[in-house]
Short mmCIF file of C-alpha atoms in Angstrom, two decimals:
data_model
loop_
_atom_site.label_atom_id
_atom_site.label_comp_id
_atom_site.label_asym_id
_atom_site.label_seq_id
_atom_site.Cartn_x
_atom_site.Cartn_y
_atom_site.Cartn_z
CA UNK V 1 47.89 57.46 -53.21
CA UNK V 2 49.91 54.28 -52.90
CA UNK V 3 52.81 53.44 -55.14
CA UNK V 4 53.90 49.89 -55.81
CA UNK V 5 57.44 49.16 -56.95
CA UNK V 6 58.36 45.81 -58.47
CA UNK V 7 60.94 44.10 -60.63
CA UNK V 8 63.84 43.73 -58.25
CA UNK V 9 65.90 40.58 -57.99
CA UNK V 10 69.32 38.98 -57.97
CA UNK V 11 71.49 39.59 -61.02
CA UNK V 12 75.15 39.46 -61.92
CA UNK V 13 77.38 42.42 -62.56
CA UNK V 14 76.92 43.63 -66.11
CA UNK V 15 73.34 42.43 -66.34
CA UNK V 16 70.24 44.55 -66.89
CA UNK V 17 67.06 44.86 -64.89
CA UNK V 18 63.90 46.93 -65.27
CA UNK V 19 61.96 48.18 -62.29
CA UNK V 20 58.32 49.22 -62.50
CA UNK V 21 56.17 51.47 -60.38
CA UNK V 22 52.39 51.70 -60.48
CA UNK V 23 49.99 53.96 -58.63
CA UNK V 24 46.88 52.51 -57.06
CA UNK V 25 43.62 53.90 -58.33
CA UNK V 26 44.99 56.46 -60.77
CA UNK V 27 47.19 57.00 -63.75
CA UNK V 28 50.85 57.70 -63.29
CA UNK V 29 50.45 61.33 -64.19
CA UNK V 30 52.35 63.17 -61.51
CA UNK V 31 54.18 66.41 -61.92
CA UNK V 32 57.42 64.88 -60.74
CA UNK V 33 58.36 61.22 -60.57
CA UNK V 34 61.55 59.70 -59.28
CA UNK V 35 63.57 56.76 -58.08
CA UNK V 36 65.69 56.59 -54.97
CA UNK V 37 67.72 53.79 -53.43
CA UNK V 38 69.08 52.81 -50.06
CA UNK V 39 71.99 50.46 -49.63
CA UNK V 40 72.57 48.61 -46.35
CA UNK V 41 73.95 50.95 -43.73
CA UNK V 42 73.64 53.98 -45.97
CA UNK V 43 71.22 56.84 -46.35
CA UNK V 44 68.62 56.96 -49.08
CA UNK V 45 70.02 58.55 -52.22
CA UNK V 46 68.58 60.02 -55.37
CA UNK V 47 68.79 57.96 -58.55
CA UNK V 48 66.65 59.58 -61.26
CA UNK V 49 63.73 61.92 -61.83
CA UNK V 50 61.24 62.55 -64.61
CA UNK V 51 59.50 65.90 -64.95
CA UNK V 52 56.11 65.56 -66.59
CA UNK V 53 56.04 69.08 -67.96
CA UNK V 54 58.78 68.82 -70.52
CA UNK V 55 59.71 65.21 -70.23
CA UNK V 56 62.92 66.31 -68.61
CA UNK V 57 65.02 63.61 -67.00
CA UNK V 58 67.66 64.03 -64.35
CA UNK V 59 70.14 61.45 -63.08
CA UNK V 60 72.61 60.98 -60.29
CA UNK V 61 76.13 61.02 -61.66
CA UNK V 62 76.78 57.45 -60.52
CA UNK V 63 74.04 56.06 -62.76
CA UNK V 64 74.15 58.49 -65.68
CA UNK V 65 74.55 56.66 -68.96
CA UNK V 66 73.53 53.31 -67.43
CA UNK V 67 70.03 53.92 -66.06
CA UNK V 68 66.99 55.38 -67.79
CA UNK V 69 63.76 56.59 -66.25
CA UNK V 70 60.60 56.57 -68.34
CA UNK V 71 56.86 56.34 -68.26
CA UNK V 72 54.66 54.37 -70.65
CA UNK V 73 52.48 56.25 -73.12
CA UNK V 74 49.32 55.09 -71.40
CA UNK V 75 50.65 56.69 -68.20
CA UNK V 76 50.02 53.59 -66.17
CA UNK V 77 53.53 52.92 -64.93
CA UNK V 78 56.93 54.41 -64.44
CA UNK V 79 60.08 52.45 -65.16
CA UNK V 80 63.74 52.41 -64.31
CA UNK V 81 65.81 50.56 -66.87
CA UNK V 82 69.13 49.61 -65.31
CA UNK V 83 71.94 48.46 -67.57
CA UNK V 84 75.55 47.51 -66.89
CA UNK V 85 74.73 46.90 -63.26
CA UNK V 86 77.53 47.05 -60.72
CA UNK V 87 77.80 45.50 -57.28
CA UNK V 88 77.56 48.99 -55.81
CA UNK V 89 74.08 49.32 -57.30
CA UNK V 90 72.86 46.80 -54.73
CA UNK V 91 70.11 48.50 -52.73
CA UNK V 92 66.41 48.72 -52.05
CA UNK V 93 64.94 50.89 -54.78
CA UNK V 94 62.00 53.17 -54.06
CA UNK V 95 59.73 54.96 -56.47
CA UNK V 96 58.37 58.34 -55.46
CA UNK V 97 56.15 61.08 -56.85
CA UNK V 98 54.56 64.42 -56.19
CA UNK V 99 51.67 66.22 -57.84
CA UNK V 100 53.44 69.43 -58.79
CA UNK V 101 56.86 69.67 -60.35
CA UNK V 102 59.71 71.47 -58.62
CA UNK V 103 62.84 73.02 -60.08
CA UNK V 104 65.59 70.67 -61.16
CA UNK V 105 67.73 71.91 -58.31
CA UNK V 106 65.23 70.39 -55.86
CA UNK V 107 64.45 67.15 -57.65
CA UNK V 108 67.18 65.11 -55.98
CA UNK V 109 65.81 65.83 -52.50
CA UNK V 110 63.70 63.04 -51.02
CA UNK V 111 61.81 65.57 -48.91
CA UNK V 112 60.26 67.01 -52.08
CA UNK V 113 58.33 63.81 -52.83
CA UNK V 114 54.91 63.17 -51.35
CA UNK V 115 54.16 59.59 -52.33
CA UNK V 116 56.46 56.60 -51.88
CA UNK V 117 56.45 52.96 -52.84
CA UNK V 118 57.47 50.21 -50.48
CA UNK V 119 60.75 49.43 -52.19
CA UNK V 120 62.08 46.54 -54.23
CA UNK V 121 65.42 44.88 -53.55
CA UNK V 122 68.08 44.75 -56.24
CA UNK V 123 71.11 42.61 -55.51
CA UNK V 124 74.03 42.62 -57.92
CA UNK V 125 76.59 39.89 -57.44
CA UNK V 126 80.14 39.91 -58.75
#
Protein backbone atom coordinates (compact mmCIF):
# COMPACT_ATOMS: atom_id res chain seq x y z
CA UNK A 1 0.00 0.00 0.00
CA UNK A 2 1.34 3.42 -0.91
CA UNK A 3 0.11 6.61 0.65
CA UNK A 4 0.32 9.95 -1.10
CA UNK A 5 0.28 13.16 0.91
CA UNK A 6 -0.39 16.51 -0.75
CA UNK A 7 -1.48 20.05 -0.04
CA UNK A 8 1.61 21.54 1.52
CA UNK A 9 2.89 24.97 0.67
CA UNK A 10 4.07 28.35 1.88
CA UNK A 11 1.64 30.30 4.04
CA UNK A 12 1.78 33.13 6.54
CA UNK A 13 1.28 32.81 10.26
CA UNK A 14 -2.41 32.75 11.07
CA UNK A 15 -3.38 31.22 7.74
CA UNK A 16 -5.06 27.86 7.16
CA UNK A 17 -4.04 24.91 5.04
CA UNK A 18 -5.57 21.51 4.37
CA UNK A 19 -3.44 18.46 3.72
CA UNK A 20 -4.78 15.38 1.97
CA UNK A 21 -3.68 11.77 1.94
CA UNK A 22 -4.81 9.11 -0.50
CA UNK A 23 -4.04 5.41 -0.68
CA UNK A 24 -3.14 3.83 -3.97
CA UNK A 25 -5.43 1.08 -5.14
CA UNK A 26 -7.79 1.00 -2.18
CA UNK A 27 -10.14 3.00 -0.05
CA UNK A 28 -8.84 4.85 2.95
CA UNK A 29 -10.38 2.39 5.34
CA UNK A 30 -7.62 1.62 7.78
CA UNK A 31 -8.04 0.78 11.41
CA UNK A 32 -5.82 3.64 12.47
CA UNK A 33 -4.83 6.71 10.47
CA UNK A 34 -2.52 9.49 11.49
CA UNK A 35 -0.37 12.48 10.69
CA UNK A 36 3.17 13.09 11.81
CA UNK A 37 5.61 15.89 11.09
CA UNK A 38 9.33 16.45 11.08
CA UNK A 39 10.88 19.87 11.37
CA UNK A 40 14.45 20.54 10.21
CA UNK A 41 16.94 19.10 12.66
CA UNK A 42 14.25 17.50 14.78
CA UNK A 43 12.79 14.06 15.20
CA UNK A 44 9.49 13.04 13.68
CA UNK A 45 6.62 13.85 16.01
CA UNK A 46 3.01 12.83 16.31
CA UNK A 47 0.36 15.32 15.20
CA UNK A 48 -3.03 13.60 15.08
CA UNK A 49 -4.72 10.22 14.78
CA UNK A 50 -8.12 8.94 13.71
CA UNK A 51 -9.44 5.62 14.94
CA UNK A 52 -11.83 4.05 12.47
CA UNK A 53 -13.72 2.04 15.05
CA UNK A 54 -15.39 4.82 16.94
CA UNK A 55 -14.30 7.80 14.97
CA UNK A 56 -12.08 8.73 17.87
CA UNK A 57 -9.57 11.49 17.26
CA UNK A 58 -6.41 12.18 19.20
CA UNK A 59 -4.14 15.22 18.97
CA UNK A 60 -0.77 16.36 20.13
CA UNK A 61 -1.15 19.11 22.70
CA UNK A 62 0.68 21.62 20.50
CA UNK A 63 -1.96 21.40 17.76
CA UNK A 64 -5.09 20.69 19.80
CA UNK A 65 -7.81 23.19 18.99
CA UNK A 66 -6.09 24.31 15.78
CA UNK A 67 -5.81 21.13 13.69
CA UNK A 68 -8.49 18.63 12.76
CA UNK A 69 -8.07 15.17 11.29
CA UNK A 70 -10.89 13.68 9.25
CA UNK A 71 -11.77 11.30 6.48
CA UNK A 72 -14.31 11.87 3.72
CA UNK A 73 -17.53 9.87 3.74
CA UNK A 74 -16.55 8.01 0.60
CA UNK A 75 -13.40 6.86 2.44
CA UNK A 76 -11.14 7.93 -0.38
CA UNK A 77 -8.93 10.38 1.48
CA UNK A 78 -7.81 11.51 4.87
CA UNK A 79 -7.35 15.17 5.69
CA UNK A 80 -5.57 17.41 8.13
CA UNK A 81 -7.17 20.82 8.42
CA UNK A 82 -4.66 23.22 9.92
CA UNK A 83 -5.88 26.57 11.20
CA UNK A 84 -4.12 29.43 12.96
CA UNK A 85 -0.79 28.20 11.69
CA UNK A 86 2.33 29.22 13.56
CA UNK A 87 5.93 29.43 12.39
CA UNK A 88 6.71 26.46 14.62
CA UNK A 89 4.33 24.35 12.55
CA UNK A 90 6.84 24.46 9.71
CA UNK A 91 7.75 20.87 8.89
CA UNK A 92 7.39 18.03 6.44
CA UNK A 93 4.06 16.38 7.18
CA UNK A 94 3.60 12.65 6.74
CA UNK A 95 0.43 10.63 6.63
CA UNK A 96 0.49 7.13 8.04
CA UNK A 97 -1.85 4.20 8.58
CA UNK A 98 -2.17 0.67 9.84
CA UNK A 99 -4.79 -2.00 9.25
CA UNK A 100 -5.73 -2.70 12.84
CA UNK A 101 -6.36 -0.09 15.50
CA UNK A 102 -4.24 0.08 18.64
CA UNK A 103 -5.05 1.58 22.01
CA UNK A 104 -4.98 5.35 22.31
CA UNK A 105 -1.90 5.08 24.47
CA UNK A 106 0.02 3.70 21.48
CA UNK A 107 -1.38 5.91 18.74
CA UNK A 108 1.25 8.63 19.04
CA UNK A 109 4.08 6.17 18.36
CA UNK A 110 5.38 6.20 14.78
CA UNK A 111 6.49 2.59 15.14
CA UNK A 112 2.83 1.52 15.34
CA UNK A 113 2.12 2.61 11.76
CA UNK A 114 2.72 0.30 8.82
CA UNK A 115 2.16 2.52 5.80
CA UNK A 116 3.67 5.95 5.21
CA UNK A 117 3.33 8.70 2.66
CA UNK A 118 6.28 10.54 1.21
CA UNK A 119 5.64 13.78 3.05
CA UNK A 120 4.52 17.23 2.04
CA UNK A 121 6.31 20.41 3.11
CA UNK A 122 4.47 23.08 5.05
CA UNK A 123 6.30 26.36 5.55
CA UNK A 124 4.77 29.03 7.75
CA UNK A 125 6.35 32.47 7.52
CA UNK A 126 6.03 35.23 10.09
